[in-house]
CSV table of C-alpha atoms in Angstrom, one decimal:
chain,number,residue,atom,x,y,z
A,1,MET,CA,108.7,77.3,92.4
A,2,ARG,CA,109.8,79.3,95.1
A,3,ILE,CA,107.9,82.4,95.2
A,4,PRO,CA,110.1,85.6,96.8
A,5,LEU,CA,108.7,86.9,100.0
A,6,ALA,CA,107.8,90.3,98.7
A,7,GLY,CA,105.8,88.9,96.0
A,8,GLN,CA,104.4,86.5,98.9
A,9,LEU,CA,103.8,89.7,101.1
A,10,ALA,CA,102.5,91.7,97.5
A,11,ALA,CA,99.8,88.2,97.3
A,12,ALA,CA,98.9,89.0,100.6
A,13,PHE,CA,98.0,92.4,100.5
A,14,ALA,CA,96.4,92.2,96.9
A,15,VAL,CA,93.6,89.9,98.4
A,16,PRO,CA,91.9,92.3,100.2
A,17,ILE,CA,91.7,95.0,97.6
A,18,VAL,CA,90.8,92.0,94.7
A,19,ALA,CA,87.9,90.8,97.6
A,20,LEU,CA,87.2,94.2,97.4
A,21,VAL,CA,86.6,94.8,93.6
A,22,LEU,CA,84.4,91.5,93.4
A,23,VAL,CA,82.0,92.7,96.3
A,24,THR,CA,82.1,96.2,94.6
A,25,GLY,CA,80.9,94.7,91.5
A,26,ALA,CA,78.6,92.2,92.7
A,27,VAL,CA,77.5,94.4,94.9
A,28,SER,CA,76.4,96.9,91.8
A,29,LEU,CA,75.5,94.4,89.7
A,30,GLY,CA,72.7,93.1,92.2
A,31,PHE,CA,71.3,96.5,92.8
A,32,SER,CA,70.8,97.0,89.8
A,33,GLN,CA,69.1,93.7,88.7
A,34,LEU,CA,67.0,94.6,92.5
A,35,HIS,CA,65.7,98.0,90.7
A,36,SER,CA,64.6,96.8,87.6
A,37,ALA,CA,62.6,93.8,89.8
A,38,LYS,CA,61.4,96.6,92.2
A,39,GLN,CA,60.2,98.9,88.7
A,40,GLU,CA,58.5,96.0,86.9
A,41,LEU,CA,56.7,94.9,90.9
A,42,THR,CA,56.0,98.7,91.0
A,43,ALA,CA,54.6,99.2,87.5
A,44,LYS,CA,52.4,95.7,87.8
A,45,ALA,CA,51.3,96.9,90.9
A,46,ASP,CA,50.1,100.1,89.7
A,47,LEU,CA,48.3,98.1,87.1
A,48,ARG,CA,46.5,96.7,88.9
A,49,GLY,CA,45.4,98.9,91.0
A,50,ARG,CA,44.3,101.3,88.0
A,51,VAL,CA,42.0,98.3,87.0
A,52,HIS,CA,40.2,99.0,90.4
A,53,ASP,CA,40.4,102.0,89.9
A,54,ILE,CA,38.6,101.7,86.5
A,55,THR,CA,35.9,99.4,88.2
A,56,LEU,CA,35.0,102.1,91.1
A,57,LYS,CA,34.9,104.8,88.3
A,58,ILE,CA,32.2,103.1,86.2
A,59,THR,CA,30.4,102.5,89.6
A,60,GLU,CA,30.1,105.8,90.3
A,61,MET,CA,29.1,106.5,87.0
A,62,ARG,CA,26.3,104.6,86.8
A,63,LEU,CA,25.5,105.6,90.3
A,64,ALA,CA,25.0,109.1,89.6
A,65,THR,CA,23.7,108.3,86.6
A,66,ARG,CA,20.7,107.2,88.7
A,67,GLY,CA,21.0,110.0,91.3
A,68,TYR,CA,20.3,112.3,88.1
A,69,VAL,CA,16.9,110.0,87.4
A,70,LEU,CA,15.6,110.2,91.0
A,71,THR,CA,16.4,114.2,91.6
A,72,ALA,CA,17.3,116.1,88.2
A,73,LYS,CA,19.9,117.7,90.0
A,74,PRO,CA,23.0,119.0,87.3
A,75,SER,CA,25.7,117.7,90.6
A,76,PHE,CA,24.5,114.2,89.4
A,77,GLN,CA,25.4,114.9,86.0
A,78,THR,CA,28.7,116.9,86.9
A,79,GLN,CA,29.9,114.0,89.2
A,80,ARG,CA,28.9,111.0,86.3
A,81,LEU,CA,31.1,113.2,83.1
A,82,GLU,CA,33.9,113.7,86.3
A,83,ALA,CA,34.0,109.6,87.1
A,84,MET,CA,34.2,109.2,83.1
A,85,ASP,CA,36.8,111.6,82.1
A,86,ALA,CA,38.5,109.7,85.3
A,87,ALA,CA,37.9,106.0,83.7
A,88,ARG,CA,39.1,107.4,80.5
A,89,LEU,CA,42.3,108.8,81.8
A,90,ASP,CA,42.7,104.9,83.5
A,91,VAL,CA,42.2,103.2,80.6
A,92,ALA,CA,44.5,105.0,78.7
A,93,TYR,CA,47.1,104.0,81.3
A,94,VAL,CA,46.3,100.7,80.9
A,95,ASP,CA,46.2,100.4,77.3
A,96,ALA,CA,49.2,102.1,76.8
A,97,ARG,CA,51.2,99.3,79.1
A,98,ALA,CA,49.3,96.5,78.3
A,99,ALA,CA,52.8,95.1,76.8
A,100,LEU,CA,53.2,94.2,81.1
A,101,LEU,CA,49.8,91.8,80.9
A,102,PRO,CA,50.4,89.1,78.0
A,103,GLY,CA,48.1,87.4,77.2
A,104,VAL,CA,45.5,89.8,77.9
A,105,ALA,CA,46.3,92.5,74.8
A,106,ALA,CA,43.0,91.6,73.1
A,107,GLU,CA,41.0,92.2,76.4
A,108,VAL,CA,42.5,95.4,77.0
A,109,GLY,CA,41.7,96.5,73.4
A,110,HIS,CA,38.2,96.2,74.1
A,111,PHE,CA,39.0,98.2,76.9
A,112,PRO,CA,37.9,101.5,75.5
A,113,ALA,CA,34.9,100.8,73.3
A,114,LEU,CA,33.3,99.4,76.4
A,115,VAL,CA,33.6,101.8,78.8
A,116,GLU,CA,32.4,104.3,76.2
A,117,GLU,CA,29.5,102.5,75.3
A,118,ILE,CA,28.5,102.2,79.1
A,119,ASN,CA,29.1,106.4,79.2
A,120,THR,CA,26.9,106.0,75.9
A,121,GLY,CA,23.9,104.6,77.8
A,122,CYS,CA,24.4,106.6,81.2
A,123,ALA,CA,24.4,110.0,78.9
A,124,GLY,CA,21.0,108.9,77.1
A,125,VAL,CA,19.2,108.4,80.1
A,126,GLU,CA,20.1,111.8,81.4
A,127,GLU,CA,19.0,113.3,77.8
A,128,LEU,CA,15.8,111.5,78.4
A,129,VAL,CA,15.6,113.0,82.2
A,130,ARG,CA,15.8,116.5,80.5
A,131,SER,CA,13.5,115.6,77.6
A,132,ASP,CA,10.7,113.2,79.3
A,133,HIS,CA,11.7,112.4,82.8
A,134,ASP,CA,8.0,110.6,83.2
A,135,ALA,CA,9.4,108.2,80.4
A,136,VAL,CA,12.2,107.8,82.4
A,137,MET,CA,10.8,107.1,85.8
A,138,GLY,CA,7.8,104.8,84.5
A,139,PHE,CA,10.4,102.6,83.1
A,140,TYR,CA,12.7,103.2,85.9
A,141,THR,CA,10.1,102.5,88.9
A,142,LYS,CA,7.5,100.2,86.7
A,143,SER,CA,9.6,98.5,84.1
A,144,TYR,CA,7.3,99.9,81.2
A,145,LYS,CA,9.4,99.1,78.0
A,146,THR,CA,6.8,100.0,75.3
A,147,GLY,CA,5.0,103.4,73.3
A,148,ARG,CA,6.8,106.4,75.1
A,149,TYR,CA,9.2,104.1,77.4
A,150,ALA,CA,11.0,102.4,74.5
A,151,ALA,CA,13.6,105.0,74.6
A,152,ALA,CA,14.2,105.1,78.0
A,153,ALA,CA,14.4,101.3,78.2
A,154,GLU,CA,16.9,101.4,75.0
A,155,ALA,CA,19.6,103.9,77.3
A,156,PHE,CA,19.1,101.8,80.0
A,157,ARG,CA,20.1,98.6,78.1
A,158,LYS,CA,23.4,100.7,76.2
A,159,ALA,CA,24.4,101.0,79.6
A,160,SER,CA,23.5,97.8,81.1
A,161,ASP,CA,24.6,95.4,77.9
A,162,GLY,CA,28.3,97.5,78.1
A,163,GLN,CA,28.3,96.9,82.0
A,164,LYS,CA,27.9,93.1,80.9
A,165,ALA,CA,30.3,93.0,78.5
A,166,LEU,CA,33.0,94.6,80.7
A,167,ASP,CA,32.5,92.5,83.7
A,168,PRO,CA,34.4,89.7,82.2
A,169,VAL,CA,37.0,91.7,80.9
A,170,LEU,CA,37.6,93.5,84.1
A,171,ALA,CA,38.1,90.1,85.4
A,172,THR,CA,40.1,88.7,83.2
A,173,ILE,CA,42.3,91.9,83.4
A,174,ASP,CA,42.6,92.2,86.6
A,175,VAL,CA,43.2,88.7,87.3
A,176,ALA,CA,46.7,89.0,84.7
A,177,ALA,CA,47.7,91.9,86.5
A,178,THR,CA,47.1,89.7,89.7
A,179,SER,CA,49.1,87.4,88.2
A,180,SER,CA,52.0,89.4,86.7
A,181,ALA,CA,52.9,91.4,90.0
A,182,ASP,CA,52.9,88.3,92.3
A,183,ALA,CA,55.0,87.0,89.8
A,184,ALA,CA,57.2,90.2,89.7
A,185,SER,CA,57.5,90.3,93.6
A,186,VAL,CA,58.6,86.8,93.4
A,187,ALA,CA,61.5,87.5,91.1
A,188,PHE,CA,62.6,90.9,93.3
A,189,ASP,CA,62.5,88.2,96.2
A,190,ALA,CA,64.8,85.6,94.1
A,191,THR,CA,67.2,89.0,93.2
A,192,LEU,CA,67.2,90.0,96.7
A,193,THR,CA,68.3,86.4,97.9
A,194,ARG,CA,70.7,85.7,95.2
A,195,LEU,CA,72.6,89.1,95.6
A,196,SER,CA,72.9,88.0,99.5
A,197,PHE,CA,74.3,84.7,98.4
A,198,ILE,CA,76.7,86.3,96.6
A,199,MET,CA,77.9,88.7,98.8
A,200,LEU,CA,78.1,86.5,101.7
A,201,GLY,CA,80.2,83.7,99.2
A,202,VAL,CA,82.7,86.2,98.2
A,203,THR,CA,83.6,87.5,101.8
A,204,LEU,CA,83.8,83.6,102.8
A,205,ALA,CA,85.7,83.1,100.1
A,206,THR,CA,88.0,86.4,101.2
A,207,ILE,CA,88.6,84.7,104.6
A,208,ALA,CA,89.6,81.7,103.9
A,209,VAL,CA,91.9,82.6,101.5
A,210,THR,CA,93.1,85.4,103.8
A,211,VAL,CA,93.6,83.0,106.2
A,212,ALA,CA,95.6,80.8,104.4
A,213,LEU,CA,97.5,82.8,103.1
A,214,THR,CA,98.3,83.9,106.1
A,215,VAL,CA,99.3,80.8,107.7
A,216,LEU,CA,101.6,80.2,104.8
A,217,LEU,CA,103.5,83.8,105.5
A,218,SER,CA,103.9,82.6,108.9
A,219,ARG,CA,105.2,79.3,108.5
A,220,ARG,CA,107.5,80.2,106.1
A,221,MET,CA,108.6,83.4,108.1
A,222,SER,CA,109.2,80.9,111.2
A,223,LYS,CA,111.6,78.8,109.2
A,224,ARG,CA,113.5,81.8,107.6
A,225,LEU,CA,113.8,83.4,111.3
A,226,GLY,CA,114.9,79.9,112.9
A,227,ARG,CA,117.4,79.3,110.1
A,228,VAL,CA,118.7,83.5,110.6
A,229,SER,CA,118.9,82.5,114.5
A,230,SER,CA,120.4,79.2,114.4
A,231,ALA,CA,123.3,81.0,112.0
A,232,LEU,CA,123.6,83.7,114.6
A,233,ALA,CA,123.9,81.1,117.1
A,234,GLN,CA,126.9,79.8,115.1
A,235,MET,CA,128.5,82.9,114.7
A,236,VAL,CA,128.4,83.4,118.4
A,237,SER,CA,129.8,80.3,119.7
A,238,GLU,CA,132.8,80.3,117.1
């Protein structure tokens, strides 16, 4: 079947337009996937950062309590309360995004109670400092645990037990958050690579088809021009 010259020319001009549409679609889809991958990567990296922040805030809270024990300065109590408020916000943030960390839902569920247990122990120590500072110092400096020192020993034990229970939970969540963030980073890189190959493939295919059509049209045009030239030469010779 012979295709008219006009149809061949139309096909040749249509190739770049179709290629442009394909490239635009591929780029739009690719950037949409990149955006989703980037959001997931950012969310998981931020979640890992919040877990680290919780660790720092709890450490700050316990150090502030020790400072209050040694000096009885209200500024240390204020520091402990501020650290606890910040830790609660971070705990709520992690708890709300537990779905980003598959397999650690139970650990995340224990998070709030463990943090509150540490805070309760620290608050109990501060209360004893106000009511019987000597008893607290007796336990803190000489490890007295009976009689008037029993209450101080129990308050410190609560804070210490809460920390011991929280440490493995934090470690598990941190490992999960790190692994999840790494996986999201790999997915982002894979999406970027896939987009690059799609764009390269569409570009190369467009060039190949355009060159093929150009060669085909040039040959057919040459043949037709040759026939026209022969016809004219024959007319002139007659």
